[in-house]
Short mmCIF file of C-alpha atoms in Angstrom, two decimals:
data_model
loop_
_atom_site.label_atom_id
_atom_site.label_comp_id
_atom_site.label_asym_id
_atom_site.label_seq_id
_atom_site.Cartn_x
_atom_site.Cartn_y
_atom_site.Cartn_z
CA MET A 1008 -3.33 -5.41 -105.30
CA ALA A 1009 -5.18 -3.86 -108.18
CA ASP A 1010 -7.06 -0.61 -108.14
CA VAL A 1011 -5.77 0.76 -104.88
CA THR A 1012 -7.03 4.30 -104.52
CA HIS A 1013 -5.72 6.92 -102.20
CA GLU A 1014 -8.50 9.44 -102.35
CA ILE A 1015 -9.39 10.89 -98.99
CA ALA A 1016 -12.59 9.37 -97.74
CA GLU A 1017 -15.33 11.55 -96.37
CA ARG A 1018 -16.07 11.51 -92.71
CA ILE A 1019 -19.17 9.50 -91.95
CA PRO A 1020 -21.54 10.50 -89.16
CA ILE A 1021 -22.46 7.70 -86.76
CA ASN A 1022 -24.34 7.33 -83.51
CA LEU A 1023 -23.22 5.11 -80.67
CA VAL A 1024 -24.75 4.66 -77.25
CA VAL A 1025 -21.66 4.41 -75.08
CA ASN A 1026 -22.20 3.43 -71.45
CA GLY A 1027 -25.80 4.61 -71.74
CA VAL A 1028 -24.96 7.99 -73.29
CA ARG A 1029 -25.80 8.74 -76.91
CA ARG A 1030 -22.72 10.00 -78.76
CA THR A 1031 -22.49 11.34 -82.31
CA LEU A 1032 -19.18 11.08 -84.14
CA ASP A 1033 -17.87 12.01 -87.59
CA LEU A 1034 -15.31 9.38 -88.45
CA VAL A 1035 -13.13 8.40 -91.38
CA PRO A 1036 -14.03 4.82 -92.27
CA TRP A 1037 -10.79 3.23 -91.06
CA THR A 1038 -11.33 4.35 -87.45
CA THR A 1039 -11.54 1.30 -85.24
CA LEU A 1040 -14.01 1.20 -82.40
CA LEU A 1041 -10.99 1.14 -80.08
CA ASP A 1042 -9.59 4.38 -81.51
CA ALA A 1043 -13.05 5.97 -81.52
CA LEU A 1044 -13.43 5.23 -77.81
CA ARG A 1045 -9.94 6.29 -76.80
CA ASP A 1046 -9.11 9.14 -79.17
CA HIS A 1047 -12.53 10.59 -79.99
CA LEU A 1048 -14.47 9.98 -76.76
CA ALA A 1049 -11.53 10.11 -74.30
CA LEU A 1050 -12.58 6.79 -72.80
CA THR A 1051 -9.09 5.46 -72.21
CA GLY A 1052 -10.09 2.62 -69.90
CA THR A 1053 -10.18 0.34 -72.94
CA LYS A 1054 -6.56 -0.50 -73.72
CA LYS A 1055 -4.64 -0.94 -76.95
CA GLY A 1056 -2.36 -3.91 -76.46
CA CYS A 1057 -1.45 -5.75 -79.64
CA ASP A 1058 -4.00 -3.98 -81.88
CA HIS A 1059 -4.35 -7.29 -83.79
CA GLY A 1060 -6.96 -9.27 -81.85
CA GLN A 1061 -4.40 -11.43 -80.13
CA CYS A 1062 -4.34 -10.08 -76.56
CA GLY A 1063 -7.89 -9.06 -75.60
CA ALA A 1064 -6.91 -5.81 -73.84
CA CYS A 1065 -9.37 -3.92 -76.07
CA THR A 1066 -12.38 -6.09 -75.19
CA VAL A 1067 -15.68 -4.22 -74.91
CA LEU A 1068 -19.32 -5.27 -75.10
CA VAL A 1069 -21.20 -4.41 -78.29
CA ASP A 1070 -24.94 -4.94 -77.85
CA GLY A 1071 -24.04 -7.10 -74.87
CA ARG A 1072 -21.51 -9.34 -76.67
CA ARG A 1073 -17.78 -9.22 -76.01
CA VAL A 1074 -15.67 -8.32 -79.02
CA ASN A 1075 -12.18 -7.09 -79.83
CA SER A 1076 -12.67 -3.36 -80.43
CA CYS A 1077 -9.32 -3.16 -82.27
CA LEU A 1078 -10.69 -5.36 -85.08
CA THR A 1079 -14.04 -3.57 -85.24
CA LEU A 1080 -14.66 -0.60 -87.52
CA ALA A 1081 -16.65 2.01 -85.62
CA ILE A 1082 -18.80 2.88 -88.64
CA MET A 1083 -19.97 -0.73 -88.89
CA LYS A 1084 -21.43 -0.40 -85.37
CA ASP A 1085 -23.55 2.68 -86.12
CA GLY A 1086 -26.52 2.52 -83.74
CA ALA A 1087 -24.98 -0.04 -81.39
CA GLU A 1088 -24.81 0.03 -77.62
CA ILE A 1089 -21.24 -0.10 -76.37
CA THR A 1090 -20.23 -0.90 -72.81
CA THR A 1091 -16.65 -0.21 -71.72
CA VAL A 1092 -15.01 -0.72 -68.36
CA GLU A 1093 -16.05 2.85 -67.48
CA GLY A 1094 -19.70 1.81 -67.80
CA LEU A 1095 -19.72 -1.22 -65.50
CA ALA A 1096 -20.00 0.48 -62.11
CA SER A 1097 -23.34 2.03 -61.22
CA ASP A 1098 -23.92 4.95 -58.87
CA GLY A 1099 -20.47 4.64 -57.41
CA THR A 1100 -20.83 0.94 -56.67
CA LEU A 1101 -18.32 -1.31 -58.36
CA HIS A 1102 -19.53 -4.08 -60.64
CA PRO A 1103 -19.22 -7.44 -58.85
CA LEU A 1104 -16.39 -8.37 -61.22
CA GLN A 1105 -14.49 -5.20 -60.40
CA GLN A 1106 -14.87 -5.89 -56.67
CA ALA A 1107 -13.88 -9.51 -57.18
CA PHE A 1108 -10.70 -8.52 -59.06
CA ILE A 1109 -9.76 -6.30 -56.09
CA ASP A 1110 -10.67 -9.00 -53.55
CA HIS A 1111 -8.52 -11.58 -55.32
CA ASP A 1112 -5.64 -9.28 -56.34
CA ALA A 1113 -6.34 -10.42 -59.91
CA PHE A 1114 -3.82 -8.14 -61.58
CA GLN A 1115 -0.30 -6.87 -61.28
CA CYS A 1116 0.47 -4.13 -63.82
CA GLY A 1117 -3.22 -3.72 -64.64
CA TYR A 1118 -2.88 -3.15 -68.36
CA CYS A 1119 -4.98 -6.17 -69.35
CA THR A 1120 -7.47 -5.70 -66.51
CA SER A 1121 -10.19 -3.66 -68.17
CA GLY A 1122 -10.20 -6.15 -71.05
CA GLN A 1123 -10.26 -9.05 -68.61
CA ILE A 1124 -13.20 -7.55 -66.72
CA CYS A 1125 -15.21 -6.70 -69.84
CA SER A 1126 -14.50 -10.14 -71.25
CA ALA A 1127 -15.58 -11.73 -67.98
CA ALA A 1128 -18.78 -9.66 -68.07
CA GLY A 1129 -19.43 -11.14 -71.52
CA LEU A 1130 -18.61 -14.61 -70.21
CA LEU A 1131 -21.12 -14.25 -67.37
CA ALA A 1132 -23.82 -13.06 -69.79
CA GLU A 1133 -23.15 -16.03 -72.10
CA GLY A 1134 -23.58 -18.51 -69.24
CA ARG A 1135 -21.38 -21.18 -70.84
CA ALA A 1136 -18.79 -21.60 -68.11
CA ALA A 1137 -19.57 -23.81 -65.14
CA ASP A 1138 -16.13 -24.63 -63.74
CA ALA A 1139 -12.55 -23.35 -63.64
CA ASP A 1140 -11.51 -25.28 -66.78
CA GLU A 1141 -14.35 -23.73 -68.75
CA ILE A 1142 -13.54 -20.26 -67.41
CA ARG A 1143 -9.91 -20.70 -68.48
CA GLU A 1144 -10.92 -21.89 -71.94
CA LEU A 1145 -13.52 -19.17 -72.52
CA MET A 1146 -11.18 -16.45 -71.19
CA SER A 1147 -8.27 -17.59 -73.38
CA GLY A 1148 -8.68 -14.54 -75.61
CA ASN A 1149 -7.40 -12.34 -72.77
CA LEU A 1150 -3.68 -12.57 -72.13
CA CYS A 1151 -2.04 -11.42 -68.89
CA ARG A 1152 1.70 -11.12 -69.26
CA CYS A 1153 2.10 -10.68 -65.50
CA GLY A 1154 0.60 -14.16 -65.16
CA ALA A 1155 -2.23 -13.32 -62.79
CA TYR A 1156 -4.37 -16.09 -64.28
CA PRO A 1157 -5.05 -18.10 -61.08
CA ASN A 1158 -6.39 -14.99 -59.34
CA ILE A 1159 -8.34 -13.90 -62.42
CA VAL A 1160 -10.08 -17.29 -62.50
CA ALA A 1161 -10.75 -17.05 -58.76
CA ALA A 1162 -12.21 -13.56 -59.16
CA ILE A 1163 -14.51 -14.68 -61.94
CA GLN A 1164 -15.62 -17.66 -59.88
CA GLN A 1165 -16.49 -15.29 -57.02
CA ALA A 1166 -18.50 -13.06 -59.36
CA MET A 1167 -20.27 -16.15 -60.71
CA GLY A 1168 -21.19 -17.10 -57.17
CA ARG A 1169 -19.37 -20.43 -57.47
CA PRO A 1170 -16.69 -21.78 -55.13
CA MET B 56 -4.31 0.76 -92.82
CA ASN B 57 -4.72 2.33 -96.26
CA ASN B 58 -7.47 4.84 -96.87
CA PHE B 59 -10.60 3.27 -98.28
CA GLN B 60 -14.17 4.09 -99.20
CA TYR B 61 -17.06 2.49 -97.36
CA SER B 62 -20.43 1.26 -98.59
CA ARG B 63 -23.18 -0.54 -96.74
CA ALA B 64 -24.90 -3.08 -98.97
CA ALA B 65 -28.70 -2.90 -98.95
CA ASP B 66 -29.17 -6.51 -100.02
CA VAL B 67 -27.25 -9.35 -101.68
CA ALA B 68 -27.92 -8.00 -105.17
CA ASP B 69 -26.63 -4.60 -104.10
CA ALA B 70 -23.47 -6.19 -102.71
CA ILE B 71 -22.89 -8.02 -106.01
CA ARG B 72 -23.47 -4.78 -107.90
CA LEU B 73 -21.04 -2.88 -105.69
CA LEU B 74 -18.41 -5.61 -106.13
CA ALA B 75 -18.77 -5.43 -109.91
CA ALA B 76 -18.50 -1.64 -109.91
CA ASN B 77 -15.44 -1.55 -107.63
CA PRO B 78 -12.76 -4.03 -108.73
CA GLY B 79 -10.50 -3.20 -105.76
CA ALA B 80 -13.29 -3.65 -103.22
CA ARG B 81 -13.60 -6.34 -100.57
CA LEU B 82 -16.61 -7.56 -98.65
CA ILE B 83 -16.51 -7.21 -94.89
CA ALA B 84 -18.66 -9.01 -92.31
CA GLY B 85 -16.95 -9.83 -88.98
CA GLY B 86 -13.70 -8.30 -90.19
CA THR B 87 -11.54 -10.29 -87.77
CA ASN B 88 -9.08 -11.40 -90.45
CA LEU B 89 -9.51 -8.67 -93.07
CA ILE B 90 -8.94 -5.72 -90.72
CA ASP B 91 -5.88 -7.42 -89.27
CA LEU B 92 -4.49 -7.93 -92.79
CA MET B 93 -5.29 -4.31 -93.64
CA LYS B 94 -3.34 -3.14 -90.59
CA GLU B 95 -0.40 -5.17 -91.91
CA ASN B 96 -0.79 -3.69 -95.41
CA VAL B 97 -1.24 -7.20 -96.80
CA GLU B 98 -4.78 -6.29 -97.86
CA ARG B 99 -5.25 -2.82 -99.37
CA PRO B 100 -8.85 -2.63 -100.56
CA SER B 101 -10.03 0.55 -102.28
CA ARG B 102 -13.48 0.07 -100.78
CA LEU B 103 -15.09 -2.04 -98.11
CA ILE B 104 -18.58 -3.28 -98.81
CA ASP B 105 -20.26 -3.90 -95.47
CA ILE B 106 -22.52 -6.94 -95.72
CA SER B 107 -22.86 -7.43 -91.95
CA ARG B 108 -26.47 -6.22 -91.88
CA LEU B 109 -27.77 -8.46 -94.67
CA PRO B 110 -30.45 -10.96 -93.64
CA LEU B 111 -28.23 -14.06 -93.82
CA ARG B 112 -28.39 -15.06 -90.14
CA LYS B 113 -30.86 -17.95 -90.12
CA VAL B 114 -30.25 -21.60 -89.33
CA GLU B 115 -33.04 -23.46 -91.12
CA GLU B 116 -33.95 -27.10 -91.59
CA THR B 117 -33.89 -28.26 -95.20
CA ALA B 118 -36.50 -30.49 -96.81
CA ASP B 119 -34.18 -33.52 -96.76
CA GLY B 120 -33.46 -33.21 -93.04
CA GLY B 121 -30.25 -31.23 -93.27
CA LEU B 122 -29.55 -27.66 -92.20
CA ARG B 123 -28.97 -24.46 -94.11
CA ILE B 124 -26.81 -21.95 -92.25
CA GLY B 125 -26.80 -18.30 -93.30
CA ALA B 126 -23.36 -16.95 -94.19
CA LEU B 127 -23.56 -14.24 -91.53
CA VAL B 128 -24.35 -16.47 -88.56
CA PRO B 129 -21.63 -15.67 -86.01
CA ASN B 130 -19.31 -18.58 -85.25
CA SER B 131 -20.31 -18.58 -81.56
CA ASP B 132 -24.04 -18.59 -82.33
CA LEU B 133 -23.53 -21.55 -84.65
CA ALA B 134 -21.45 -23.54 -82.17
CA TYR B 135 -24.08 -23.09 -79.46
CA HIS B 136 -27.13 -23.51 -81.72
CA PRO B 137 -29.28 -26.33 -80.32
CA LEU B 138 -29.63 -28.07 -83.71
CA ILE B 139 -25.85 -27.97 -84.21
CA GLU B 140 -25.16 -29.20 -80.68
CA GLN B 141 -27.64 -32.06 -81.09
CA ARG B 142 -27.15 -33.12 -84.70
CA TYR B 143 -23.67 -31.91 -85.67
CA PRO B 144 -21.63 -31.85 -82.46
CA LEU B 145 -18.45 -32.36 -84.51
CA LEU B 146 -19.01 -28.94 -86.06
CA ALA B 147 -19.74 -27.33 -82.68
CA SER B 148 -16.58 -28.84 -81.23
CA ALA B 149 -14.38 -27.70 -84.12
CA ILE B 150 -15.70 -24.13 -83.97
CA LEU B 151 -15.08 -23.96 -80.22
CA ALA B 152 -11.52 -25.21 -80.77
CA GLY B 153 -10.79 -22.11 -82.85
CA ALA B 154 -9.94 -18.51 -81.97
CA SER B 155 -11.26 -16.87 -78.78
CA ALA B 156 -14.74 -16.18 -77.45
CA GLN B 157 -14.48 -12.56 -78.62
CA LEU B 158 -13.41 -13.51 -82.15
CA ARG B 159 -16.07 -16.21 -82.40
CA ASN B 160 -18.67 -13.58 -81.44
CA MET B 161 -17.51 -11.41 -84.34
CA ALA B 162 -16.54 -13.87 -87.06
CA SER B 163 -19.14 -15.01 -89.61
CA VAL B 164 -19.49 -18.46 -91.13
CA GLY B 165 -18.77 -17.13 -94.62
CA GLY B 166 -15.79 -15.13 -93.39
CA ASN B 167 -14.39 -18.20 -91.66
CA LEU B 168 -14.30 -19.95 -95.05
CA MET B 169 -12.54 -16.93 -96.55
CA GLN B 170 -9.86 -16.47 -93.89
CA ARG B 171 -6.32 -16.49 -95.15
CA THR B 172 -3.24 -18.38 -94.09
CA ARG B 173 -1.31 -17.31 -90.99
CA CYS B 174 2.04 -18.06 -92.72
CA ALA B 175 4.37 -15.46 -91.18
CA TYR B 176 5.88 -14.66 -94.57
CA PHE B 177 2.46 -13.93 -96.04
CA TYR B 178 2.05 -11.36 -93.24
CA ASP B 179 5.56 -9.90 -93.57
CA THR B 180 5.49 -7.50 -96.51
CA ALA B 181 9.30 -7.24 -96.38
CA THR B 182 9.66 -10.83 -97.62
CA PRO B 183 8.83 -12.52 -100.94
CA CYS B 184 5.53 -14.43 -100.97
CA ASN B 185 3.79 -15.91 -103.99
CA LYS B 186 0.44 -15.73 -102.23
CA ARG B 187 0.77 -12.02 -101.45
CA ASN B 188 2.79 -10.97 -104.52
CA PRO B 189 2.56 -13.62 -107.25
CA GLY B 190 5.87 -14.49 -108.83
CA THR B 191 8.09 -13.19 -106.04
CA GLY B 192 8.89 -16.61 -104.59
CA CYS B 193 8.14 -18.51 -101.38
CA SER B 194 10.13 -17.53 -98.31
CA ALA B 195 8.84 -20.46 -96.29
CA LEU B 196 10.34 -23.18 -98.49
CA ASP B 197 13.80 -22.59 -97.05
CA GLY B 198 12.76 -20.39 -94.13
CA LEU B 199 11.12 -21.13 -90.81
CA ASN B 200 8.56 -23.72 -91.87
CA ARG B 201 7.68 -25.56 -88.68
CA ASN B 202 4.00 -24.63 -89.04
CA HIS B 203 3.74 -25.37 -92.73
CA ALA B 204 2.01 -27.91 -94.91
CA ILE B 205 3.03 -31.53 -95.45
CA LEU B 206 0.34 -32.48 -97.96
CA GLY B 207 -0.68 -31.01 -101.30
CA THR B 208 2.16 -28.52 -101.34
CA SER B 209 3.75 -27.01 -104.42
CA ALA B 210 7.04 -25.38 -105.32
CA SER B 211 5.18 -22.06 -105.07
CA CYS B 212 3.60 -22.31 -101.61
CA ILE B 213 3.55 -24.46 -98.48
CA ALA B 214 1.02 -22.42 -96.51
CA THR B 215 -1.79 -24.02 -94.52
CA ASN B 216 -5.46 -23.14 -94.20
CA PRO B 217 -6.00 -21.99 -90.59
CA SER B 218 -9.71 -22.81 -90.16
CA ASP B 219 -11.00 -25.37 -87.67
CA MET B 220 -14.62 -24.97 -88.76
CA SER B 221 -13.79 -25.86 -92.35
CA VAL B 222 -12.16 -29.12 -91.25
CA ALA B 223 -15.40 -30.28 -89.64
CA LEU B 224 -17.44 -29.01 -92.59
CA ALA B 225 -15.22 -31.02 -94.95
CA ALA B 226 -15.77 -34.17 -92.91
CA LEU B 227 -19.52 -33.58 -92.80
CA GLY B 228 -19.78 -33.14 -96.57
CA ALA B 229 -21.05 -29.56 -96.38
CA LEU B 230 -22.11 -27.55 -99.43
CA VAL B 231 -21.42 -23.87 -100.08
CA HIS B 232 -24.23 -21.80 -101.61
CA ILE B 233 -23.00 -18.86 -103.66
CA ALA B 234 -24.90 -15.93 -105.13
CA ARG B 235 -23.61 -14.35 -108.33
CA PRO B 236 -24.77 -11.85 -110.91
CA SER B 237 -26.53 -14.56 -112.91
CA GLY B 238 -28.23 -16.39 -110.05
CA GLU B 239 -26.92 -18.93 -107.58
CA ARG B 240 -24.65 -21.96 -107.63
CA THR B 241 -23.64 -24.64 -105.14
CA ILE B 242 -20.22 -26.20 -104.63
CA ALA B 243 -18.94 -28.87 -102.24
CA LEU B 244 -16.92 -27.43 -99.37
CA THR B 245 -14.12 -29.81 -100.34
CA ASP B 246 -14.03 -28.17 -103.78
CA PHE B 247 -14.27 -24.63 -102.40
CA HIS B 248 -10.72 -24.31 -101.06
CA ARG B 249 -7.88 -24.90 -103.51
CA LEU B 250 -4.45 -26.42 -103.41
CA PRO B 251 -1.72 -23.85 -104.07
CA GLY B 252 -0.34 -25.22 -107.34
CA ASP B 253 1.22 -22.34 -109.24
CA THR B 254 -1.59 -19.92 -108.25
CA PRO B 255 -1.31 -19.75 -104.46
CA HIS B 256 -2.74 -16.22 -104.48
CA VAL B 257 -6.12 -17.79 -105.30
CA ASP B 258 -7.30 -19.43 -102.07
CA VAL B 259 -10.83 -20.40 -103.06
CA ASN B 260 -13.03 -21.13 -106.06
CA LEU B 261 -15.07 -17.95 -105.80
CA GLY B 262 -15.37 -15.88 -108.94
CA ALA B 263 -15.61 -12.14 -109.41
CA GLY B 264 -18.89 -10.79 -108.08
CA GLU B 265 -19.70 -13.97 -106.16
CA ILE B 266 -20.79 -14.01 -102.52
CA ILE B 267 -21.18 -16.91 -100.10
CA ILE B 268 -24.76 -16.81 -98.86
CA ALA B 269 -25.13 -20.09 -96.96
CA ILE B 270 -23.57 -23.38 -95.90
CA GLU B 271 -25.66 -26.53 -96.13
CA LEU B 272 -25.18 -29.61 -93.98
CA PRO B 273 -26.48 -32.94 -95.28
CA PRO B 274 -28.74 -34.95 -92.94
CA LEU B 275 -26.08 -37.37 -91.71
CA GLY B 276 -24.50 -35.63 -88.71
CA PHE B 277 -22.45 -38.44 -87.10
CA ALA B 278 -23.73 -37.25 -83.72
CA GLN B 279 -22.92 -40.51 -81.91
CA ASN B 280 -19.36 -41.26 -82.95
CA TYR B 281 -17.24 -38.21 -83.63
CA SER B 282 -14.29 -36.27 -82.25
CA TYR B 283 -12.31 -33.13 -83.09
CA LEU B 284 -8.75 -33.21 -81.78
CA LYS B 285 -6.57 -30.13 -82.19
CA ILE B 286 -2.85 -30.28 -81.40
CA ARG B 287 -1.17 -26.90 -80.92
CA ASP B 288 1.66 -25.17 -79.11
CA ARG B 289 -0.57 -23.93 -76.29
CA LEU B 290 -3.81 -25.43 -75.05
CA SER B 291 -6.13 -22.70 -76.27
CA TYR B 292 -6.25 -19.76 -78.66
CA ALA B 293 -3.60 -21.01 -81.06
CA PHE B 294 -3.68 -22.32 -84.61
CA ALA B 295 -3.40 -26.04 -85.19
CA LEU B 296 -0.15 -27.84 -85.84
CA VAL B 297 -2.39 -30.77 -86.70
CA SER B 298 -6.11 -31.19 -86.19
CA VAL B 299 -8.35 -34.13 -86.97
CA ALA B 300 -12.10 -34.29 -87.48
CA ALA B 301 -13.27 -37.91 -87.29
CA ALA B 302 -16.82 -39.19 -87.78
CA LEU B 303 -17.96 -42.80 -87.83
CA GLU B 304 -21.17 -44.73 -88.32
CA LEU B 305 -20.97 -48.04 -86.51
CA GLU B 306 -22.99 -51.24 -86.42
CA GLY B 307 -21.68 -52.92 -83.34
CA ASN B 308 -17.94 -52.62 -83.77
CA ALA B 309 -18.13 -52.58 -87.58
CA ILE B 310 -17.60 -49.33 -89.44
CA THR B 311 -20.29 -48.61 -92.04
CA GLN B 312 -19.21 -45.04 -92.80
CA ALA B 313 -16.05 -43.11 -91.99
CA ARG B 314 -15.08 -39.51 -92.51
CA ILE B 315 -11.71 -38.06 -91.63
CA ALA B 316 -10.50 -34.54 -92.37
CA LEU B 317 -7.20 -32.98 -91.34
CA GLY B 318 -6.40 -29.37 -90.50
CA GLY B 319 -3.07 -27.62 -90.18
CA VAL B 320 -1.38 -29.85 -92.73
CA ALA B 321 -2.44 -28.52 -96.13
CA HIS B 322 -3.72 -25.52 -98.08
CA LYS B 323 -7.25 -26.90 -97.60
CA PRO B 324 -9.00 -29.34 -95.27
CA TRP B 325 -7.48 -32.70 -96.21
CA ARG B 326 -9.61 -35.76 -96.90
CA SER B 327 -8.78 -39.07 -98.50
CA LEU B 328 -11.67 -41.01 -99.98
CA GLU B 329 -9.34 -43.99 -100.22
CA ALA B 330 -8.65 -43.93 -96.49
CA GLU B 331 -12.36 -43.63 -95.71
CA ALA B 332 -13.24 -46.47 -98.11
CA ALA B 333 -10.60 -48.67 -96.51
CA LEU B 334 -12.36 -48.35 -93.15
CA ARG B 335 -15.82 -49.28 -94.43
CA GLY B 336 -16.82 -52.78 -93.39
CA GLN B 337 -13.83 -53.08 -91.05
CA ALA B 338 -13.78 -53.42 -87.28
CA ALA B 339 -13.06 -50.24 -85.36
CA THR B 340 -9.56 -51.20 -84.23
CA VAL B 341 -6.28 -49.38 -83.85
CA ASP B 342 -4.76 -51.50 -86.61
CA HIS B 343 -7.40 -50.40 -89.10
CA PHE B 344 -7.16 -46.80 -87.91
CA SER B 345 -3.38 -46.91 -88.43
CA HIS B 346 -3.85 -48.20 -91.96
CA ALA B 347 -6.29 -45.35 -92.67
CA ALA B 348 -3.73 -42.89 -91.27
CA ASP B 349 -1.10 -44.27 -93.65
CA LEU B 350 -3.46 -43.76 -96.58
CA LEU B 351 -4.35 -40.22 -95.47
CA LEU B 352 -0.69 -39.31 -95.16
CA ALA B 353 0.43 -41.00 -98.38
CA GLY B 354 2.71 -38.61 -100.23
CA ALA B 355 3.33 -36.38 -97.21
CA THR B 356 6.56 -34.45 -97.54
CA ALA B 357 8.44 -32.34 -95.05
CA ARG B 358 10.67 -29.29 -95.28
CA ALA B 359 13.45 -28.57 -92.78
CA HIS B 360 11.31 -28.00 -89.68
CA ASN B 361 7.90 -29.61 -90.11
CA GLY B 362 8.77 -33.29 -90.44
CA PHE B 363 7.40 -33.91 -86.95
CA LYS B 364 3.93 -33.17 -88.29
CA ILE B 365 3.81 -36.41 -90.26
CA GLU B 366 4.18 -38.64 -87.21
CA LEU B 367 2.08 -36.23 -85.12
CA ALA B 368 -0.71 -36.43 -87.69
CA ARG B 369 -0.46 -40.24 -87.85
CA ARG B 370 -0.87 -40.55 -84.09
CA ALA B 371 -3.55 -37.86 -83.91
CA ILE B 372 -5.61 -39.64 -86.59
CA VAL B 373 -5.51 -42.92 -84.68
CA ARG B 374 -6.30 -41.17 -81.40
CA THR B 375 -9.21 -39.21 -82.84
CA LEU B 376 -10.74 -42.24 -84.56
CA THR B 377 -10.42 -44.14 -81.29
CA GLN B 378 -12.19 -41.33 -79.44
CA ALA B 379 -14.92 -41.35 -82.08
CA ALA B 380 -15.38 -45.12 -81.96
CA ASP B 381 -15.51 -45.06 -78.15
CA ALA B 382 -18.01 -42.15 -78.20
CA THR B 383 -15.60 -40.18 -76.00
CA PRO B 384 -15.12 -37.03 -78.08
CA GLN B 385 -12.29 -34.67 -77.18
CA SER B 386 -13.49 -31.94 -74.80
CA GLN B 387 -12.49 -28.44 -75.86
CA SER B 388 -12.55 -27.26 -72.21
CA HIS B 389 -11.07 -30.15 -70.28
CA LYS B 390 -7.89 -30.62 -72.23
CA LYS B 391 -6.71 -34.02 -71.10
CA ILE B 392 -6.49 -36.18 -74.21
CA ALA B 393 -8.35 -39.41 -73.52
#
């Protein structure tokens, strides 16, 4: 652990397009994308669960790909398009995944739900899951401690248009 | 997380220059392991050098029929790349056995090679750890060591390498291309990771100012007879207790080439040239696979809680070689073990 410095870093200006809206932020470099969304942009739909990339509650889409925002430095995503759970509905109409989670009662406490839905949106865009086993495997980065997994899988299957 | 400075490298030479000028700096690409370690105060870099925008994202065919994979290709893109799926399905399977879809979207190939052990004592800054603080001792030796190494251990460290991708790369005979201030060099993947010895704080043979720029796969991809079997405490999104990458070339039922690499059991992907040589020219039978397993596990030693890994590894080796010989590779989605 040589050469550790404790000088205060300068704030760095970055641009993000969050849910279609261009946002400019001045951030210290150690601000995660998760903290930037929640604490700087007041978008608290994205949840902080473990803060270590183990639970998936912080899942958002960066340039269309699902990532753990807790392990992403906001400054590294300067210029990126970010989609959070707040950006999925359009003109007051729920995203098909949001409607499917309601239809299938795919949550209990709800804390993991925005991460589950954003992750599922990434899953649908990837197009790699064709059956329930593949959904379970490719959603394994999203934990639900209430154990709503069967209904989560059913909701995703509905949104995929598969029985 | 400690305060740190941030630089965005303009090109590879710039990254090397920044590394040389900032001895406490670390490179960052996907960040999935480094940021986690920084949150735990295990890593305390004075500066992060962001290499994520460097043009190292190509998968290109080499003149000899192999592939050269840029160090910044995301793990998910590599696993689903058509040339990997067709020619090196063992590598695709191993990558998809690791982490989660989100982490695979973030993590780079080079970063995967650089990821550090998940030994709980390495993460716990309240405990001694020779890897984290050289000379302080190893808490795992007489601690909770169920997940720890059984091969190539030392009195200083019994940590394991957590990568699945590296296990497949070891079996496939991959090369690591490295840029450095004086040019480039190439090293075999099997020589890239180190055994702990009395310097467990040095995970890899990467010198100061050196950067991984590409991985190269030789032409032989073992696309017909391969399997990657990962045994873990839950069926997905967990590190391996034992994993096996097996690759065979067969003529009829006779083995002409065999590759076997183990994960979860050592400080690096574990191969035994002796075990592989013993299979050459033999029939693909359980008896011969068992003999190879014995050779691979020669010298395995257990601590208080990880003795089960030796028998687990023995059975997993035989099972994986059988899957490879039968051309029924382990599915990473449908978890029933054939």
